Amino acid sequence: MRHHPAGVVVITADVGGRPVGLTATSFTSVSLHPPLVSFYVADSSTTWPTLRRAGVFGVQLLGAGQEDVATRFASRGADRFAPPTVWSPGPDGVPLLDGAVAHLVCARHDARMVGDHWLVVGEVTHTLVLADPRPPLLYHRGGFTTVASREAEHHRER
């Protein structure tokens, strides 16, 4: 699967007044009506036992230049919400990370074990898309990368 590029998101939630979060590269759209999205999280995740208690979660779509955020939220034992992370509570108290190119707030619709991962499906209740020209942050072949924008490609062709 390392040959398949995937968008990078950070999943966040407030559980008992404490922010929790993790990096995911398995995020996808599921349905338009109702608006459903999903991600997978390993059963061995140390964050999942807390995150699974959240009825509402946020999805932060990361852009180019946010490799440090993705790495921080993928690190075990780190205080992911301590500086330099900048965040604020959004709808339903969901932590929203500054600098993400878009945020989705979702009510948990379903969660089920599939193999050695949990499939988590959420119904989108709020969206915030920033006017940000950065291309998406991708995970490919074991590292972070991005795609060139069409505008940048057009200028190089001239």
CSV table of C-alpha atoms in Angstrom, one decimal:
chain,number,residue,atom,x,y,z
A,1,MET,CA,0.0,0.0,0.0
A,2,ARG,CA,3.0,2.3,0.3
A,3,HIS,CA,2.7,2.8,-3.5
A,4,HIS,CA,-0.8,4.3,-3.1
A,5,PRO,CA,-0.7,8.0,-2.2
A,6,ALA,CA,-3.2,9.0,0.5
A,7,GLY,CA,-4.4,12.3,1.9
A,8,VAL,CA,-3.3,13.1,5.4
A,9,VAL,CA,-5.9,14.2,8.1
A,10,VAL,CA,-5.8,14.6,11.8
A,11,ILE,CA,-8.9,13.3,13.7
A,12,THR,CA,-9.7,15.2,16.9
A,13,ALA,CA,-12.2,15.1,19.6
A,14,ASP,CA,-13.0,16.3,23.1
A,15,VAL,CA,-13.4,13.5,25.6
A,16,GLY,CA,-14.3,14.5,29.1
A,17,GLY,CA,-12.9,18.0,28.6
A,18,ARG,CA,-9.6,16.7,27.3
A,19,PRO,CA,-8.6,17.0,23.6
A,20,VAL,CA,-7.4,13.8,21.8
A,21,GLY,CA,-6.2,13.3,18.3
A,22,LEU,CA,-4.4,11.1,15.8
A,23,THR,CA,-3.1,11.2,12.3
A,24,ALA,CA,-4.9,9.1,9.6
A,25,THR,CA,-4.3,8.4,6.0
A,26,SER,CA,-7.3,6.2,5.4
A,27,PHE,CA,-9.9,9.1,5.2
A,28,THR,CA,-12.5,8.9,2.5
A,29,SER,CA,-15.9,10.1,1.5
A,30,VAL,CA,-18.6,7.5,1.9
A,31,SER,CA,-22.0,9.0,1.0
A,32,LEU,CA,-23.4,12.4,-0.1
A,33,HIS,CA,-27.0,11.7,1.2
A,34,PRO,CA,-26.5,11.6,4.1
A,35,PRO,CA,-23.0,13.2,4.1
A,36,LEU,CA,-20.8,10.4,5.5
A,37,VAL,CA,-17.0,10.1,5.8
A,38,SER,CA,-14.8,7.4,7.2
A,39,PHE,CA,-11.4,6.6,8.5
A,40,TYR,CA,-9.7,3.5,9.9
A,41,VAL,CA,-7.7,3.3,13.1
A,42,ALA,CA,-5.5,0.4,14.2
A,43,ASP,CA,-6.9,-1.6,17.1
A,44,SER,CA,-3.4,-1.3,18.7
A,45,SER,CA,-3.6,2.5,18.7
A,46,THR,CA,-3.0,4.0,22.1
A,47,THR,CA,-5.4,6.9,21.3
A,48,TRP,CA,-8.3,4.8,20.1
A,49,PRO,CA,-9.5,3.7,23.6
A,50,THR,CA,-10.1,7.3,24.5
A,51,LEU,CA,-11.2,8.5,21.0
A,52,ARG,CA,-13.8,5.8,20.7
A,53,ARG,CA,-15.8,7.3,23.6
A,54,ALA,CA,-16.4,10.5,21.6
A,55,GLY,CA,-19.8,10.9,19.9
A,56,VAL,CA,-18.5,13.8,17.8
A,57,PHE,CA,-15.1,14.2,16.1
A,58,GLY,CA,-13.3,16.6,13.8
A,59,VAL,CA,-11.4,15.9,10.7
A,60,GLN,CA,-8.6,18.4,9.9
A,61,LEU,CA,-7.5,18.2,6.2
A,62,LEU,CA,-3.8,19.0,6.2
A,63,GLY,CA,-2.0,21.0,3.5
A,64,ALA,CA,1.5,21.2,2.2
A,65,GLY,CA,3.9,22.3,4.9
A,66,GLN,CA,2.1,20.6,7.7
A,67,GLU,CA,4.3,17.5,7.9
A,68,ASP,CA,5.2,18.5,11.5
A,69,VAL,CA,1.5,18.4,12.5
A,70,ALA,CA,1.0,15.0,10.9
A,71,THR,CA,4.1,13.7,12.6
A,72,ARG,CA,3.2,15.1,16.0
A,73,PHE,CA,-0.3,13.5,16.0
A,74,ALA,CA,1.2,10.2,14.9
A,75,SER,CA,3.8,10.1,17.7
A,76,ARG,CA,3.2,7.9,20.7
A,77,GLY,CA,3.5,9.6,24.1
A,78,ALA,CA,3.5,13.1,22.8
A,79,ASP,CA,1.3,15.9,24.2
A,80,ARG,CA,-0.2,16.5,20.8
A,81,PHE,CA,-2.1,19.6,21.8
A,82,ALA,CA,0.8,21.4,23.6
A,83,PRO,CA,2.7,24.1,21.8
A,84,PRO,CA,3.6,24.4,19.0
A,85,THR,CA,0.1,23.1,18.2
A,86,VAL,CA,-2.4,25.9,18.0
A,87,TRP,CA,-6.1,25.0,18.2
A,88,SER,CA,-9.4,26.2,19.4
A,89,PRO,CA,-12.8,24.6,20.2
A,90,GLY,CA,-15.2,24.5,17.3
A,91,PRO,CA,-18.8,23.3,17.0
A,92,ASP,CA,-19.7,20.8,19.6
A,93,GLY,CA,-16.4,21.5,21.4
A,94,VAL,CA,-14.4,19.6,18.8
A,95,PRO,CA,-10.8,20.8,18.7
A,96,LEU,CA,-10.0,22.5,15.4
A,97,LEU,CA,-6.3,22.8,14.4
A,98,ASP,CA,-5.1,26.2,13.1
A,99,GLY,CA,-3.6,26.0,9.7
A,100,ALA,CA,-5.7,23.1,8.4
A,101,VAL,CA,-7.1,23.8,4.9
A,102,ALA,CA,-10.5,22.4,5.9
A,103,HIS,CA,-12.3,21.1,9.0
A,104,LEU,CA,-15.2,18.7,9.2
A,105,VAL,CA,-17.2,18.1,12.3
A,106,CYS,CA,-18.9,14.7,12.4
A,107,ALA,CA,-21.3,12.9,14.6
A,108,ARG,CA,-20.3,9.3,14.9
A,109,HIS,CA,-22.5,7.2,12.7
A,110,ASP,CA,-20.9,3.7,13.1
A,111,ALA,CA,-17.8,2.0,14.3
A,112,ARG,CA,-16.9,-1.6,13.6
A,113,MET,CA,-13.9,-3.9,13.7
A,114,VAL,CA,-12.6,-4.9,10.2
A,115,GLY,CA,-9.6,-7.1,10.3
A,116,ASP,CA,-7.1,-5.5,12.8
A,117,HIS,CA,-8.6,-1.9,12.3
A,118,TRP,CA,-11.7,-0.1,13.4
A,119,LEU,CA,-13.7,1.5,10.6
A,120,VAL,CA,-15.2,4.7,11.9
A,121,VAL,CA,-18.0,6.4,10.0
A,122,GLY,CA,-19.2,9.9,10.8
A,123,GLU,CA,-22.0,12.1,9.5
A,124,VAL,CA,-20.8,15.6,8.6
A,125,THR,CA,-22.6,18.2,10.6
A,126,HIS,CA,-20.4,21.2,10.1
A,127,THR,CA,-17.8,22.2,7.5
A,128,LEU,CA,-15.2,25.0,7.4
A,129,VAL,CA,-13.2,25.3,4.2
A,130,LEU,CA,-10.5,28.0,4.1
A,131,ALA,CA,-9.5,29.9,1.0
A,132,ASP,CA,-6.1,28.3,1.0
A,133,PRO,CA,-4.2,27.7,-2.2
A,134,ARG,CA,-1.9,25.0,-0.7
A,135,PRO,CA,-2.1,21.6,-2.3
A,136,PRO,CA,-3.0,18.7,0.0
A,137,LEU,CA,-0.4,16.9,2.2
A,138,LEU,CA,0.0,13.3,1.0
A,139,TYR,CA,1.6,10.2,2.5
A,140,HIS,CA,3.4,8.1,-0.1
A,141,ARG,CA,6.2,5.5,0.0
A,142,GLY,CA,6.7,6.0,3.8
A,143,GLY,CA,7.0,9.7,3.8
A,144,PHE,CA,5.1,13.0,3.3
A,145,THR,CA,4.8,14.7,-0.1
A,146,THR,CA,2.4,16.9,-2.0
A,147,VAL,CA,1.2,17.4,-5.5
A,148,ALA,CA,2.1,20.3,-7.7
A,149,SER,CA,-0.8,22.6,-8.4
A,150,ARG,CA,-2.0,22.9,-11.9
A,151,GLU,CA,-1.2,26.7,-11.8
A,152,ALA,CA,2.4,26.0,-10.9
A,153,GLU,CA,2.6,23.4,-13.7
A,154,HIS,CA,1.2,25.9,-16.1
A,155,HIS,CA,3.8,28.5,-15.2
A,156,ARG,CA,6.6,26.0,-15.5
A,157,GLU,CA,5.4,25.0,-19.0
A,158,ARG,CA,5.7,28.6,-20.2
